[in-house]
Amino acid sequence: MSSTLDALNQWVDEVARLTQPDRIHWCDGSDAEARQLNDLMVARGDLIPLNDKTHPNCFLHRSSKSDVARVEHLTFVCTPEREDAGPNNHWMAPAEAHAKVDALFAGCMRGRTMYVIPYCMGPIDSPISRCGVEITDSPYVVANMRIMTRMGAPALARIEREGTFVKGLHSTGELDPERRFIMHFPEELTIKSYGSGYGGNALLGKKCHALRIASYQARTEGWLAEHMLIVGIENPKGETHYVAAAFPSACGKTNLAMLIPPEGYREKGWKVWTVGDDICWMKPGADGRLWAINPEAGFFGVAPGTSQKTNPNALAMLGHDTIFTNVAVTVDNDPWWEGLPTGTPVKDWQGNDYQPGNGPAAHPNSRFTVRASQCASFSPHAEDAHGVPISAIVFGGRRESLVPLVFEARDWTHGVLVGAAMASETTAAATGAVGVVRRDPMAMKPFCGYNFADYFGHWLSFDQPGAKLPKVFHVNWFRKGSDGKFLWPGFGDNLRVLEWILDRVDGKVGAQPTAIGNLPRAADLDTQGLGLEPHHVDELLHVDRDGWQREMDEIGAYLDSYGARTPEALRREQRKIADALAG
Ligand code: OXD
Ligand code: MN
């Protein structure tokens, strides 16, 4: 046996000694195994079969009431030096963190089965992909990992070949919020997650591995692990450009990844291809371009708000072979969530009789887990081993005022500043004040596995001789007019903005230079058929000098909050823009 498999077996033995499971099951990823686990979960009530006529092979899982979301305050990055985790992470010394969480793991799998899940993040034959092994006592996690990753025998074979893998240990424990920790040990390529069964905390391949651990690995290995969708835009000539885009939560990432072009565009032959909706790993290729893969094999998307109007591709793919978590059900036992125009919920997400006075029927963070290949717009190149070349990087946020519909960064350094300064207004969906601007650099605030200042420096380091880096843009679909209404229709019409972006990439269209970056002139945007008044377009493309001066001051203070580690090039860029606005 290879030394890697020895090391893996040794770790599995160690974990078994600590957690004391009744049985150990090595997951092979086969259909027979999936069926057997499904039957077990249905028998235990962990999965509830949905209407088999309308939703064949679809199941509902109801989570514990206090376990419905990621828990940032219980999520730690445990580097030997606190400074290496940075002010953007909660930190604990590795020895203390291991001791704390191991005490919870001790004996926690008594009476349970321990599942060992070898998985690969990314196409199994891609040099950009990375492998891991998750040990868990939750069959629900196994079922989800089977959809979200390439799990089983081929992943194990790759691990044996490569000699390295990320170790993830997970137990649902007692699902007690007081006994819950999500610990990351980047230097040990190790994750320990206790006390939650929720996706982002429990499917360790996703946020824990593919973002927190991978971002750390990417820094040392010269690539980028980002919280970005990847979408291919095919123009009527049959040329496809790939765009990677980062948005904080509740900004429509999944919708943009699966966009359906407006009718006029469809008639002309525009097509949109989905590569990924959440995570993007990018690496410079021999040609100097950034090549990207989606490390995931499925979508773990938010259900509420998904409808025929907002995301027809998503709705269609949810008609079969889907696990729903915390949605409501109708009298016909169909899944239901807020935003669906038809159907009436009879049971809410907790399984109680639905009472409109008791809040939403589906939990606002209720989810679907579905294989990416079920999406009608799934790109034929999504599984390419070398990835897809990225032509443009798009950053975005939810900003009612100030930030124009779209602008282009002048160069890479400016683009990194635009990403580092990303911000979004809080919505009513989250607790706390509404409309407060929160900085969320590259949408990585909850996911960067090391100090943001070093992360900005890593981004800047890609600007090397010979590099053919993507152009960087910022978009804001959420601008409101003086009447309080959205100025831009959004959804499929966002393709109109992407068209300008890609025309800029191809050098086919001009722009007006401003202090904050290059903007389209009103005539450059195709707004035909939208019924927008000229003053709406002017508002969408207006740069408010005073407002931007205040914004740049805030961005300066934000960069300063990372102290001396903040790259000087970013501060210089910020001062340059502030001076241009003042001048
Ligand atoms: C997600 C998230 O679940 O970003 O994708 O929270
Ligand atoms: Mn996400």
XYZ file of C-alpha atoms in Angstrom, residues 6-578:
573
model
C -1.082 4.409 5.006
C -1.289 7.968 6.282
C -4.996 8.091 5.442
C -5.686 4.776 7.203
C -3.708 5.920 10.191
C -5.722 9.140 10.427
C -9.005 7.221 10.072
C -7.884 4.887 12.901
C -6.921 7.851 15.076
C -10.280 9.518 14.486
C -12.112 6.265 15.209
C -10.223 5.888 18.497
C -11.229 9.443 19.419
C -14.848 9.392 18.269
C -15.722 5.687 18.951
C -18.123 4.978 16.069
C -20.030 1.672 15.943
C -19.152 1.199 12.282
C -16.835 2.675 9.641
C -18.029 3.004 6.051
C -15.654 4.000 3.235
C -17.748 5.779 0.572
C -17.202 4.529 -2.965
C -19.640 6.967 -4.585
C -21.613 4.193 -6.304
C -25.331 4.336 -7.122
C -25.952 1.302 -4.918
C -24.351 3.063 -1.967
C -26.419 6.200 -2.595
C -29.650 4.173 -2.693
C -28.793 2.362 0.501
C -28.017 5.618 2.328
C -31.181 7.229 1.003
C -33.293 4.329 2.260
C -31.623 4.594 5.645
C -32.311 8.331 5.882
C -35.931 7.915 4.792
C -36.401 5.169 7.407
C -34.909 7.449 10.078
C -36.982 10.443 8.979
C -33.880 12.449 7.992
C -35.208 12.623 4.445
C -38.844 12.961 3.466
C -39.743 11.826 -0.064
C -41.476 14.575 -2.083
C -44.165 14.141 -4.747
C -42.724 11.433 -6.970
C -44.844 12.432 -10.001
C -43.881 16.106 -10.121
C -40.456 15.727 -8.418
C -39.026 12.259 -9.023
C -36.217 11.310 -6.676
C -36.490 14.563 -4.698
C -36.291 14.671 -0.906
C -36.808 17.173 1.871
C -34.503 17.489 4.855
C -35.538 19.557 7.868
C -32.635 20.766 9.932
C -32.597 21.552 13.584
C -34.231 24.956 14.194
C -31.030 26.549 15.487
C -28.844 25.149 12.708
C -29.832 26.927 9.531
C -26.841 29.001 8.441
C -23.104 29.480 8.540
C -21.862 30.603 11.943
C -19.133 33.156 11.380
C -18.694 33.899 15.093
C -17.866 30.206 15.701
C -15.594 29.880 12.661
C -11.860 30.125 13.363
C -8.654 30.240 11.377
C -5.961 28.702 13.564
C -2.538 29.793 12.356
C 0.408 29.768 14.792
C 0.592 33.599 14.573
C -2.607 35.612 15.071
C -1.390 38.192 12.528
C -1.384 35.532 9.784
C -5.140 34.972 10.204
C -5.607 38.753 10.183
C -8.315 41.015 11.555
C -10.709 39.512 8.986
C -10.799 36.159 10.830
C -11.529 34.878 14.305
C -8.318 33.319 15.508
C -7.370 30.670 18.035
C -3.911 29.187 18.680
C -3.748 25.739 17.003
C -3.003 23.769 20.196
C -5.863 25.409 22.067
C -8.243 24.916 19.130
C -7.343 21.221 18.727
C -7.786 20.640 22.463
C -11.121 22.443 22.572
C -12.648 20.686 19.609
C -11.108 17.249 20.265
C -12.764 17.291 23.689
C -16.098 17.625 21.881
C -15.243 14.886 19.370
C -14.309 12.427 22.130
C -16.802 9.554 21.974
C -19.230 11.615 19.853
C -19.836 8.858 17.253
C -20.876 6.146 19.730
C -23.924 4.406 18.293
C -23.283 6.052 14.907
C -21.624 5.130 11.636
C -18.485 6.989 10.649
C -18.377 7.714 6.920
C -15.054 8.282 5.162
C -15.554 10.378 2.030
C -12.642 10.748 -0.406
C -13.503 13.638 -2.739
C -12.000 15.717 -5.486
C -12.712 19.442 -5.843
C -12.702 20.058 -9.587
C -12.711 17.724 -12.586
C -10.989 14.494 -11.607
C -8.320 14.875 -14.323
C -7.639 18.610 -13.890
C -4.217 19.726 -12.658
C -5.992 22.650 -10.938
C -8.199 20.298 -8.851
C -7.356 19.340 -5.263
C -8.501 16.394 -3.162
C -9.690 15.935 0.365
C -11.157 13.339 2.679
C -14.082 14.195 4.912
C -14.916 12.001 7.884
C -18.471 12.565 9.087
C -21.214 10.866 11.086
C -23.963 12.423 8.956
C -25.453 10.484 6.033
C -27.056 13.783 4.918
C -23.547 15.171 4.502
C -22.548 12.113 2.450
C -25.598 12.557 0.190
C -24.799 16.253 -0.324
C -21.067 15.699 -0.854
C -21.973 13.124 -3.491
C -23.758 15.865 -5.447
C -21.360 18.732 -4.699
C -18.022 16.976 -5.297
C -16.485 14.118 -7.288
C -16.636 11.597 -4.484
C -15.487 8.018 -4.109
C -13.103 5.638 -5.839
C -11.627 7.966 -8.519
C -10.868 10.600 -5.861
C -9.178 7.974 -3.679
C -7.054 6.874 -6.638
C -5.984 10.487 -7.257
C -5.135 10.946 -3.565
C -2.946 7.859 -3.722
C -1.232 9.192 -6.829
C -0.734 12.734 -5.531
C 0.257 11.919 -2.000
C -1.613 14.815 -0.433
C -5.143 15.625 0.682
C -7.050 18.004 2.940
C -8.300 16.332 6.132
C -11.786 17.281 7.243
C -13.362 15.905 10.391
C -17.025 16.564 10.994
C -19.655 15.506 13.484
C -23.149 16.852 13.932
C -22.539 16.294 17.662
C -25.620 17.316 19.619
C -26.490 20.193 17.234
C -26.100 22.418 20.256
C -25.106 26.003 19.311
C -23.176 26.131 22.594
C -21.082 23.161 21.477
C -20.303 24.208 17.918
C -16.989 25.144 16.268
C -15.739 25.322 12.698
C -11.936 25.251 12.972
C -9.420 25.604 10.149
C -5.729 24.728 10.437
C -4.388 25.953 7.089
C -0.788 24.946 7.730
C -1.926 21.399 8.549
C -4.438 21.325 5.647
C -6.964 20.303 8.289
C -10.565 21.230 9.127
C -12.480 20.234 12.263
C -16.178 21.033 12.360
C -18.396 20.093 15.274
C -22.035 20.603 16.192
C -23.663 21.723 12.924
C -25.225 19.849 10.023
C -25.719 22.983 7.882
C -24.155 23.045 4.394
C -21.461 25.697 4.746
C -20.420 24.277 8.143
C -20.715 20.575 7.338
C -20.067 19.979 3.614
C -16.393 20.565 4.218
C -15.423 20.482 0.537
C -17.270 23.755 -0.061
C -16.489 26.863 2.001
C -14.010 25.240 4.424
C -11.824 23.496 1.845
C -12.512 25.190 -1.509
C -12.276 28.705 -0.051
C -10.608 28.963 3.379
C -7.984 26.217 3.074
C -7.653 26.596 -0.716
C -7.107 30.376 -0.535
C -4.208 29.697 1.824
C -2.813 26.942 -0.422
C -3.332 29.133 -3.482
C -1.180 31.867 -1.984
C 1.746 29.554 -1.468
C 1.275 27.857 -4.860
C 0.587 30.935 -7.027
C -3.108 30.651 -7.865
C -6.427 32.106 -6.658
C -9.330 30.431 -4.824
C -12.257 32.832 -5.107
C -15.914 33.235 -4.122
C -16.953 33.734 -7.738
C -19.385 32.390 -10.289
C -18.049 31.510 -13.738
C -20.216 32.142 -16.769
C -19.573 31.818 -20.511
C -21.150 34.428 -22.817
C -21.455 33.359 -26.449
C -22.046 36.134 -28.975
C -23.909 35.713 -32.285
C -20.591 34.982 -34.022
C -20.163 31.913 -31.824
C -17.285 33.411 -29.788
C -17.421 32.646 -26.066
C -15.844 34.798 -23.366
C -15.734 33.580 -19.767
C -16.423 35.961 -16.904
C -15.694 35.347 -13.215
C -17.816 37.432 -10.866
C -17.811 38.003 -7.111
C -20.848 39.293 -5.225
C -21.684 39.198 -1.525
C -24.663 37.027 -0.593
C -28.154 38.141 -1.710
C -26.881 39.800 -4.898
C -28.087 37.141 -7.364
C -24.936 35.127 -8.114
C -26.793 31.941 -9.031
C -29.206 33.949 -11.207
C -26.340 35.614 -13.096
C -24.572 32.272 -13.589
C -27.727 30.860 -15.227
C -28.942 34.005 -16.972
C -31.312 33.684 -19.915
C -30.670 36.393 -22.530
C -33.473 38.901 -23.207
C -35.628 37.960 -26.198
C -33.940 40.330 -28.678
C -30.539 38.919 -27.716
C -31.770 35.324 -27.980
C -33.073 36.008 -31.462
C -29.698 37.349 -32.513
C -28.003 34.190 -31.224
C -26.602 35.149 -27.802
C -26.167 32.210 -25.422
C -25.116 31.963 -21.795
C -23.223 28.964 -20.405
C -23.008 28.132 -16.712
C -19.655 26.887 -15.423
C -20.165 27.552 -11.705
C -22.296 29.623 -9.352
C -20.179 30.005 -6.205
C -16.487 29.144 -6.323
C -13.747 29.678 -8.891
C -10.145 28.454 -8.816
C -7.921 30.348 -11.246
C -4.361 29.725 -12.260
C -2.091 31.471 -14.775
C -1.640 29.301 -17.857
C 1.429 29.018 -20.092
C -0.193 31.660 -22.338
C -0.284 34.195 -19.469
C -4.074 34.099 -19.190
C -5.942 33.040 -16.044
C -7.602 29.642 -16.510
C -10.466 28.737 -14.207
C -12.306 25.692 -12.976
C -15.390 25.358 -10.834
C -14.204 23.063 -8.028
C -17.787 22.014 -7.294
C -19.917 19.467 -9.117
C -23.269 20.782 -7.919
C -25.216 23.803 -6.769
C -26.127 24.426 -3.137
C -28.427 27.336 -3.896
C -30.867 29.487 -1.952
C -34.431 28.438 -2.839
C -36.524 31.513 -1.898
C -36.751 33.956 -4.779
C -36.017 31.264 -7.380
C -38.837 31.362 -9.923
C -39.696 31.200 -13.592
C -39.127 34.953 -13.722
C -35.836 35.209 -11.811
C -34.116 31.973 -12.840
C -36.007 29.637 -15.190
C -32.937 27.421 -15.683
C -32.665 26.793 -11.947
C -36.365 26.115 -11.543
C -36.294 23.550 -14.356
C -33.290 21.683 -12.944
C -35.000 21.325 -9.555
C -37.716 19.075 -10.963
C -35.834 15.830 -10.221
C -32.957 14.318 -8.230
C -32.724 17.226 -5.789
C -32.327 17.453 -2.024
C -34.293 20.357 -0.571
C -33.385 21.631 2.887
C -35.819 23.663 5.017
C -38.344 24.496 2.290
C -42.111 24.326 2.872
C -44.440 21.765 1.245
C -47.826 22.093 -0.451
C -50.860 19.870 -0.008
C -49.586 17.833 -2.991
C -46.252 17.327 -1.214
C -44.452 19.595 -3.662
C -41.582 21.749 -2.398
C -42.535 25.413 -1.928
C -40.794 28.665 -1.075
C -41.496 32.382 -1.059
C -41.242 33.835 -4.547
C -43.018 30.947 -6.287
C -46.150 32.459 -7.822
C -48.195 29.245 -7.614
C -48.856 26.629 -4.956
C -49.850 27.148 -1.338
C -47.731 25.952 1.559
C -49.464 23.717 4.091
C -46.409 22.776 6.177
C -43.669 25.270 7.008
C -39.942 24.508 7.009
C -40.121 23.067 10.484
C -42.975 20.741 9.527
C -45.624 22.693 11.422
C -48.979 23.617 9.904
C -48.277 26.798 7.984
C -49.625 29.963 9.640
C -48.946 33.176 7.685
C -48.509 35.049 10.989
C -45.562 32.828 11.969
C -43.129 34.192 9.406
C -42.064 32.756 6.067
C -43.117 29.224 5.108
C -39.681 28.310 3.773
C -36.645 29.355 5.792
C -35.077 32.408 4.068
C -31.849 30.384 3.813
C -33.563 27.192 2.637
C -31.546 25.425 -0.033
C -31.496 23.012 -2.925
C -28.630 20.630 -3.627
C -28.508 19.532 -7.236
C -25.956 18.235 -9.694
C -24.601 21.007 -11.968
C -25.117 18.858 -15.061
C -28.896 19.073 -14.500
C -28.803 22.747 -15.473
C -29.881 23.299 -19.100
C -27.224 26.023 -19.510
C -24.406 23.863 -18.060
C -21.335 24.626 -20.157
C -19.905 21.863 -22.364
C -16.502 23.175 -21.196
C -17.252 23.116 -17.466
C -15.401 19.833 -17.078
C -12.378 20.750 -19.227
C -9.246 19.679 -17.390
C -7.362 22.885 -18.227
C -10.351 25.054 -17.265
C -11.749 28.014 -19.189
C -9.828 31.255 -19.919
C -11.151 34.258 -18.001
C -11.610 37.434 -20.057
C -13.150 39.650 -17.374
C -13.439 39.736 -13.613
C -16.547 41.447 -12.306
C -17.000 42.685 -8.756
C -20.374 43.841 -7.516
C -22.399 44.873 -4.541
C -25.846 46.028 -3.531
C -25.701 49.827 -3.450
C -28.890 51.910 -3.638
C -26.961 55.077 -4.336
C -23.563 56.366 -5.408
C -22.133 53.369 -7.289
C -22.851 53.473 -11.044
C -24.306 50.565 -13.018
C -20.879 49.612 -14.357
C -17.323 50.907 -14.519
C -14.010 49.487 -15.678
C -10.803 49.568 -13.671
C -7.931 51.254 -15.490
C -5.472 48.461 -14.832
C -4.863 45.435 -12.593
C -3.775 47.427 -9.515
C -6.861 49.614 -9.783
C -8.912 46.443 -10.249
C -7.500 44.938 -7.065
C -8.442 48.134 -5.215
C -11.964 47.939 -6.670
C -12.240 44.355 -5.381
C -10.722 45.198 -2.000
C -13.189 48.073 -1.598
C -16.257 45.988 -2.473
C -19.218 46.729 -0.255
C -22.876 45.903 0.035
C -25.820 47.348 1.907
C -27.387 45.019 4.429
C -30.902 43.876 3.519
C -33.960 43.080 5.594
C -33.101 39.389 5.142
C -30.277 39.735 7.659
C -30.625 40.767 11.283
C -29.397 44.224 12.248
C -29.771 47.620 10.659
C -30.897 47.789 7.032
C -28.985 49.819 4.460
C -25.682 49.853 6.331
C -22.679 49.608 3.998
C -20.430 46.658 4.887
C -17.062 46.105 3.225
C -16.705 42.612 1.828
C -13.471 42.488 -0.217
C -13.849 40.216 -3.248
C -16.928 38.799 -1.377
C -14.343 36.843 0.644
C -14.865 38.400 4.086
C -16.204 35.146 5.598
C -13.984 32.893 3.500
C -10.408 34.168 3.189
C -8.183 31.744 5.111
C -5.494 34.330 5.900
C -4.828 38.019 6.523
C -6.676 40.175 3.971
C -3.683 42.509 3.660
C -1.548 39.557 2.480
C -4.414 38.440 0.241
C -4.493 41.854 -1.479
C -0.740 41.552 -1.941
C -1.203 38.094 -3.467
C -3.739 39.477 -5.950
C -1.342 42.304 -6.900
C 1.458 39.761 -7.496
C -0.250 38.362 -10.618
C 0.696 41.523 -12.531
C 3.919 40.108 -13.967
C 5.657 40.591 -17.302
C 3.961 38.325 -19.841
C 0.723 38.064 -17.859
C -2.438 38.559 -19.922
C -4.727 39.350 -17.040
C -8.486 39.780 -17.382
C -9.911 43.289 -17.373
C -11.616 44.146 -14.085
C -15.070 45.733 -13.765
C -17.518 46.735 -11.049
C -21.287 46.469 -11.448
C -24.255 47.545 -9.350
C -27.641 46.170 -10.389
C -29.324 47.698 -7.336
C -29.187 51.448 -7.937
C -32.428 53.221 -6.972
C -33.869 56.439 -8.363
C -35.238 59.390 -6.359
C -38.640 57.618 -6.399
C -37.111 54.689 -4.459
C -37.530 52.293 -7.400
C -34.755 50.224 -8.954
C -33.359 52.042 -11.989
C -32.123 48.889 -13.727
C -34.353 45.881 -14.539
C -31.657 43.322 -13.652
C -31.912 39.542 -14.258
C -31.646 38.637 -17.988
C -31.136 42.287 -18.908
C -27.812 42.243 -17.080
C -26.504 40.706 -20.308
C -26.692 44.231 -21.777
C -24.020 45.301 -19.284
C -21.977 42.147 -19.904
C -22.079 42.957 -23.619
C -20.435 46.349 -22.939
C -17.897 44.648 -20.672
C -16.954 42.119 -23.353
C -16.853 44.796 -26.037
C -14.336 46.599 -23.833
C -12.336 43.365 -23.551
C -12.337 43.103 -27.353
C -11.530 46.810 -27.800
C -14.768 47.275 -29.758
C -16.262 50.145 -27.795
C -15.060 53.365 -26.203
C -15.582 54.631 -22.685
C -15.549 57.882 -20.788
C -12.635 58.098 -18.397
C -13.531 59.373 -14.916
C -11.692 59.562 -11.607
C -13.236 56.265 -10.447
C -12.683 54.362 -13.713
C -14.001 54.086 -17.264
C -17.768 54.257 -17.763
C -19.930 53.582 -20.804
C -21.394 56.589 -22.531
C -25.198 56.414 -22.551
C -25.213 55.463 -26.229
C -22.808 52.559 -25.631
C -25.349 50.553 -23.653
C -28.051 48.677 -25.519
C -31.190 49.708 -23.612
C -33.557 49.070 -26.501
C -36.988 47.934 -25.392
C -36.379 48.627 -21.694
C -38.482 51.789 -21.637
C -35.833 53.638 -19.631
C -36.034 57.447 -19.666
C -32.779 59.160 -20.749
C -32.486 60.670 -17.253
C -32.590 57.146 -15.761
C -29.603 56.130 -17.874
C -27.818 59.356 -16.901
C -28.448 58.601 -13.228
C -27.173 55.029 -13.663
C -23.955 56.335 -15.201
C -23.450 59.386 -12.993
C -20.309 59.832 -10.895
C -21.171 61.906 -7.832
C -17.922 63.688 -6.945
C -18.788 64.576 -3.327
C -20.207 61.162 -2.594
C -17.159 59.457 -4.111
C -14.795 61.653 -2.091
C -16.474 60.406 1.067
C -16.384 56.828 -0.280
C -12.659 57.062 -1.048
C -11.990 58.404 2.468
C -13.840 55.414 3.899
C -11.913 53.035 1.638
C -8.651 54.642 2.807
C -9.639 54.139 6.438
C -10.642 50.563 5.664
C -7.236 49.797 4.112
C -5.560 51.419 7.118
C -7.461 49.075 9.426
C -5.176 46.251 8.168
C -2.144 48.172 9.412
C 1.356 47.981 8.049
C 0.732 44.772 6.092
C -1.542 46.599 3.610
C 0.346 46.794 0.297
C 1.608 50.310 -0.383
C 0.511 49.984 -4.032
C -3.136 49.823 -2.900
C -2.812 52.860 -0.666
C -1.141 54.743 -3.557
C -3.994 53.806 -5.858
C -6.559 54.979 -3.304
C -4.738 58.314 -2.869
C -4.492 58.748 -6.639
C -8.254 58.443 -7.029
C -8.955 60.630 -3.988
